[in-house]
Short mmCIF file of C-alpha atoms in Angstrom, two decimals:
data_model
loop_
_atom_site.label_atom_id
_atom_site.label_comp_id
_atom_site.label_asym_id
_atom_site.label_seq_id
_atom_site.Cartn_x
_atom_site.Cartn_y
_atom_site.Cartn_z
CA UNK A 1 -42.78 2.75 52.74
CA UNK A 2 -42.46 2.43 56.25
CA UNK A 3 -39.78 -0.82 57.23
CA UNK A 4 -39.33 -2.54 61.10
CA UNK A 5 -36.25 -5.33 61.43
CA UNK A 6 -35.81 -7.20 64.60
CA UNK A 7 -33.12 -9.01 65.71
CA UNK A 8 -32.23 -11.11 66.69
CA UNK A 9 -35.10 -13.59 65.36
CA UNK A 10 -34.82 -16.03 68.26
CA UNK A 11 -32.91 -15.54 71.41
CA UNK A 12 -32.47 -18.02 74.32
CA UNK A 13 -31.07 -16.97 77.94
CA UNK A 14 -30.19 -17.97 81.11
CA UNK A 15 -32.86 -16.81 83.76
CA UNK A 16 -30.91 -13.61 84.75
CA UNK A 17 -28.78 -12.99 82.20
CA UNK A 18 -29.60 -9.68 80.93
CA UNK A 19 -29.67 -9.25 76.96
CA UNK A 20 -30.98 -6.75 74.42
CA UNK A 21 -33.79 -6.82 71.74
CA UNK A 22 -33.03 -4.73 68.26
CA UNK A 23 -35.84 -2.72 66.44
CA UNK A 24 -34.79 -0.75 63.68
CA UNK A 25 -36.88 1.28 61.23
CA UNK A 26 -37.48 3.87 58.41
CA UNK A 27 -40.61 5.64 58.53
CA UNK A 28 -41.34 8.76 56.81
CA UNK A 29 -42.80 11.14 60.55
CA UNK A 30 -42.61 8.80 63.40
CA UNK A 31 -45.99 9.13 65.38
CA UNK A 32 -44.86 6.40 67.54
CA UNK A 33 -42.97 3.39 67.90
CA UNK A 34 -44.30 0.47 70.06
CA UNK A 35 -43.62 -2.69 72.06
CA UNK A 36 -45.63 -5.11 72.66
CA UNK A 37 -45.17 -8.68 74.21
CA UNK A 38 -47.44 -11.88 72.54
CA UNK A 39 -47.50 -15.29 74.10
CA UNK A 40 -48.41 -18.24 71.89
CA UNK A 41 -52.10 -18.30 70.49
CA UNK A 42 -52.51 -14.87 72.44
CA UNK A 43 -52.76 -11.21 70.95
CA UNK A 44 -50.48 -8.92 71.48
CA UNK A 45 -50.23 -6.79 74.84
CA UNK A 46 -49.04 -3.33 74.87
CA UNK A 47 -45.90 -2.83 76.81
CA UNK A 48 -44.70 1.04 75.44
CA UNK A 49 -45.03 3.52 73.24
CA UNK A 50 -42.42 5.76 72.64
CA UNK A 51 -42.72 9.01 70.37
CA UNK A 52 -39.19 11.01 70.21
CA UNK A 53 -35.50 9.84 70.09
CA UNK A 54 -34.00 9.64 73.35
CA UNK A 55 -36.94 8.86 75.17
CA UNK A 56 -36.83 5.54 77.72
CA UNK A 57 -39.92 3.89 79.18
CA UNK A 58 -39.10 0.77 82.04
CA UNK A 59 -41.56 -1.44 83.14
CA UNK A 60 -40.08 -3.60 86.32
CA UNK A 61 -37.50 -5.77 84.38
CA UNK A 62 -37.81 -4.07 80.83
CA UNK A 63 -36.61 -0.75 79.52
CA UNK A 64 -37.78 0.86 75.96
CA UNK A 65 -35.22 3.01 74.59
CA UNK A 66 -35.40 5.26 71.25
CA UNK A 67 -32.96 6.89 68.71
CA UNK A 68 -33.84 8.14 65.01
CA UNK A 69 -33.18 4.86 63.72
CA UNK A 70 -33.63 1.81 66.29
CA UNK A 71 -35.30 1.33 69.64
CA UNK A 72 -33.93 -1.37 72.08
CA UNK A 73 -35.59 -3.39 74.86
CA UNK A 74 -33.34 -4.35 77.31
CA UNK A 75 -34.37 -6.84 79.61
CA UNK A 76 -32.70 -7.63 82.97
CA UNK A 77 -32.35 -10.11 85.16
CA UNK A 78 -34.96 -11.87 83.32
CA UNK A 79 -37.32 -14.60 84.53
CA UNK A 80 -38.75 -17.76 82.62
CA UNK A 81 -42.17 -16.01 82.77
CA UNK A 82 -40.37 -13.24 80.57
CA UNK A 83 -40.42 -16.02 78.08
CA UNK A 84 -42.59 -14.37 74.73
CA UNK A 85 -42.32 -12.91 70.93
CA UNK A 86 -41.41 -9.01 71.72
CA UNK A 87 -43.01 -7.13 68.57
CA UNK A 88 -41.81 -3.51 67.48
CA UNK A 89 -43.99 -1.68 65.51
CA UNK A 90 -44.27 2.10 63.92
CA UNK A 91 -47.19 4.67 63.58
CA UNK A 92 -46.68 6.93 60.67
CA UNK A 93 -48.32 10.35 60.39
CA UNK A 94 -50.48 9.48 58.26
CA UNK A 95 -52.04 7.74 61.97
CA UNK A 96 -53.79 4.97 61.65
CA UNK A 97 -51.81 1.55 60.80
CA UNK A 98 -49.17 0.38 62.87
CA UNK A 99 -46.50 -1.81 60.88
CA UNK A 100 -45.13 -4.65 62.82
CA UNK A 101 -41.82 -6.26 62.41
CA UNK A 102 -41.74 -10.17 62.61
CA UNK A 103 -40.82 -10.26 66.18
CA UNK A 104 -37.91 -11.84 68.54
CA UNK A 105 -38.66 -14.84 69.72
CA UNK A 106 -37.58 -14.33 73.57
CA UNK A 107 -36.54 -18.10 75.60
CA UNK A 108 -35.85 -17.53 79.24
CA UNK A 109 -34.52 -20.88 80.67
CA UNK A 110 -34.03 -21.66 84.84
CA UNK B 1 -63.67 -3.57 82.34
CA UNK B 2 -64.16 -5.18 79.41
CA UNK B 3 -61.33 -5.63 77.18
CA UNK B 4 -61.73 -6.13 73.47
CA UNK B 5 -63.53 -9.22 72.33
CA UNK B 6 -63.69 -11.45 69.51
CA UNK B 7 -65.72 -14.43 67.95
CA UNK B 8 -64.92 -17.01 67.68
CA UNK B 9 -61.98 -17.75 68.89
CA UNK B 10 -61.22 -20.61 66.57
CA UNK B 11 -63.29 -21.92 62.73
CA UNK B 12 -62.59 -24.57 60.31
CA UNK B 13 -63.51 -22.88 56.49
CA UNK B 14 -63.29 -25.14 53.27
CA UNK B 15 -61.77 -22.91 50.75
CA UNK B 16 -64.07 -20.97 48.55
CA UNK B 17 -66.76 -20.67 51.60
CA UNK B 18 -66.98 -17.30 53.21
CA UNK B 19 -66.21 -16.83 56.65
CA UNK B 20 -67.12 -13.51 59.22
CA UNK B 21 -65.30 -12.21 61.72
CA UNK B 22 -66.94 -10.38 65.37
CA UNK B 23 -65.46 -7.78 67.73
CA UNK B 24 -66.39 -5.49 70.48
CA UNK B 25 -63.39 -3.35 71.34
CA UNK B 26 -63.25 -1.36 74.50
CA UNK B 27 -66.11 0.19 76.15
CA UNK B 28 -65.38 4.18 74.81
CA UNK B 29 -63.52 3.34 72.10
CA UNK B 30 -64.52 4.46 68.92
CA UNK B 31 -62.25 3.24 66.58
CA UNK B 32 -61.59 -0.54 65.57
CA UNK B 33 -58.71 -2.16 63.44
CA UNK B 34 -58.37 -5.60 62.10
CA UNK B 35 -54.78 -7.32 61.91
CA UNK B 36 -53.96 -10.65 59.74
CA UNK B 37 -51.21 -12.63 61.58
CA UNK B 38 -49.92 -15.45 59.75
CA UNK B 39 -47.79 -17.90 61.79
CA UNK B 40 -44.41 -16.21 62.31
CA UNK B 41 -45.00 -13.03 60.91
CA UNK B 42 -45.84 -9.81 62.71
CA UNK B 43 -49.34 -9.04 62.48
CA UNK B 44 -50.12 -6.82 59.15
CA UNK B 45 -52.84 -3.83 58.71
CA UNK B 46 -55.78 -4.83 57.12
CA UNK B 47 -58.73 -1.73 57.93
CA UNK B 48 -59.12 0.87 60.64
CA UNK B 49 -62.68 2.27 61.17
CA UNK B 50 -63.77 4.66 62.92
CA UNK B 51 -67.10 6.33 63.61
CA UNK B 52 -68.32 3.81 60.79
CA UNK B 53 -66.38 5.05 58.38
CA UNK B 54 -63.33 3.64 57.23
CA UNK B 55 -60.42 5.66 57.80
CA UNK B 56 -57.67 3.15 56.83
CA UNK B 57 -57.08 -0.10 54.55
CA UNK B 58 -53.78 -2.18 54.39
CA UNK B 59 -52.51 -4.19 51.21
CA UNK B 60 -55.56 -6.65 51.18
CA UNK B 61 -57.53 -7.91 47.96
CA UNK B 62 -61.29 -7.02 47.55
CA UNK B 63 -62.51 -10.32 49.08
CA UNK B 64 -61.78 -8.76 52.60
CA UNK B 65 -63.86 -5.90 53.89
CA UNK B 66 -65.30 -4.74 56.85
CA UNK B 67 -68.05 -2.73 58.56
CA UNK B 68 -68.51 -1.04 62.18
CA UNK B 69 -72.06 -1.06 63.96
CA UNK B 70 -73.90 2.38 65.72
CA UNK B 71 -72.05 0.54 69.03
CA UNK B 72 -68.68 0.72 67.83
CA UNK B 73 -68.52 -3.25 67.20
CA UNK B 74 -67.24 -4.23 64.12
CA UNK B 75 -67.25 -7.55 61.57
CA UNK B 76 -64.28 -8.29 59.27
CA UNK B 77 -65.81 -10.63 55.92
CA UNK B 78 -63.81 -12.91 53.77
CA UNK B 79 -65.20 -14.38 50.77
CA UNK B 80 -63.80 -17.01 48.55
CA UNK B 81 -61.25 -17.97 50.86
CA UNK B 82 -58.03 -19.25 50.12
CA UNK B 83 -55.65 -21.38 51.85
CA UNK B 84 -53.30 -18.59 52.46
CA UNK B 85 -56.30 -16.78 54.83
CA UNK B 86 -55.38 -19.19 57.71
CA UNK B 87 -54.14 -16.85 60.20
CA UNK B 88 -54.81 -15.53 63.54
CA UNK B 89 -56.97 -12.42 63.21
CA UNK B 90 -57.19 -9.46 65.56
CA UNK B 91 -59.41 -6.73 66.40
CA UNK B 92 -57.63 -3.68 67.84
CA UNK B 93 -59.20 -1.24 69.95
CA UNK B 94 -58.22 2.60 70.60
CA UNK B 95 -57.35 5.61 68.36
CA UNK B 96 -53.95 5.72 69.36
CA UNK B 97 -52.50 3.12 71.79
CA UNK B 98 -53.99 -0.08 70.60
CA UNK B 99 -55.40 -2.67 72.93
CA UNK B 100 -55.39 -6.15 71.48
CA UNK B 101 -57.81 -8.53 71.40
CA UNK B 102 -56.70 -12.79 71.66
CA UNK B 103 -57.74 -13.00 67.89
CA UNK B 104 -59.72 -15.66 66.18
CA UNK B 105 -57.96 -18.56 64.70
CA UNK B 106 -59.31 -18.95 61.25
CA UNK B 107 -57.77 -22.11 59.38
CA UNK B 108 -58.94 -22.64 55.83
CA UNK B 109 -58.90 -26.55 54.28
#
């Protein structure tokens, strides 16, 4: 059964103090993994999907990065705007359901 | 364009009543999937159709089940609800890279 842990659960920074975001997984075939960002009472909005280890996506102050077992989403110099749950979730090959994890909590303060 | 819509966006249920769910996904897109968020959790897989047919269904009792229309729009039914449904649901659009829609807030009392 496919498994996605994030940590950390809740994270609060200064406004441009870069930090990471954990995802790590087991999946039996990796379609895809993806990122997505979800503000409160909102659903979520893609950010990237990335397919094979060693693969990196960026998207202005974000970067998506992939190995076997975790992806990372580095965010730098963030704003308070940046301020959202990050979700990671897998794609199997069997290709239809994508399994979230229970998100990090991201707190971006001026 | 368009993105993916749902209705409503918010319901009161008392338990026991049933209680259906609308979306429209993306002009195109032929495939829909419904999501059950419960606060603080990550969203979890409840169906995936696609071309009508059901191609996919998560971990979800018989009370929930689903349908998609000739235009690709799709209801998600609950019956007998329990206090646990309260969630945000979502409607997913795309085959592949999902687009979200802002869910409907379905609180059971």
């Amino acid at each position: 059964e496919d498994q996605v842990t994030q940590s950390p659960e809740a994270l609060r920074l200064q406004e441009g103090e870069s930090s990471s975001l954990n995802c790590s997984y087991t999946v039996s075939g990796l379609r895809g993994l993806f990122w997505y960002r979800q503000d409160p009472g909102k659903g979520p909005e893609f950010l990237f999907t990335l397919y094979s280890a060693g693969e990196e996506k960026e998207k202005e102050r974000l970067k998506a990065t992939l190995t076997k077992k975790e992806s990372f989403l580095h965010i730098t110099a963030p704003k308070p705007e940046d301020s959202a749950t990050y979700l990671c979730a897998v794609q199997d090959n069997s290709g239809y359901a994508l399994n979230f994890g229970k998100g990090t909590s991201l707190l971006v303060t001026p | 364009d368009a993105g993916v819509t749902q209705s409503p966006t918010h319901l009161i249920k008392t338990r026991g009543q049933h209680v259906t769910l609308r979306c429209s996904p993306i002009s195109g897109h032929k495939s829909v999937s419904w999501y059950q968020q419960v606060l603080g959790q990550g969203p979890q897989f409840i169906f995936q159709y696609y071309e009508k047919e059901e191609r996919g269904r998560g971990n979800f009792p018989d009370r929930f089940s689903a349908r998609q229309f000739p235009n690709y729009s799709s209801e998600l039914n609950v019956n007998a609800l329990l206090l646990g449904d309260s969630a945000l649901y979502l409607c997913a659009s795309g085959d592949y890279g999902y687009t979200f829609g802002s869910g409907t807030r379905l609180t059971v009392v």
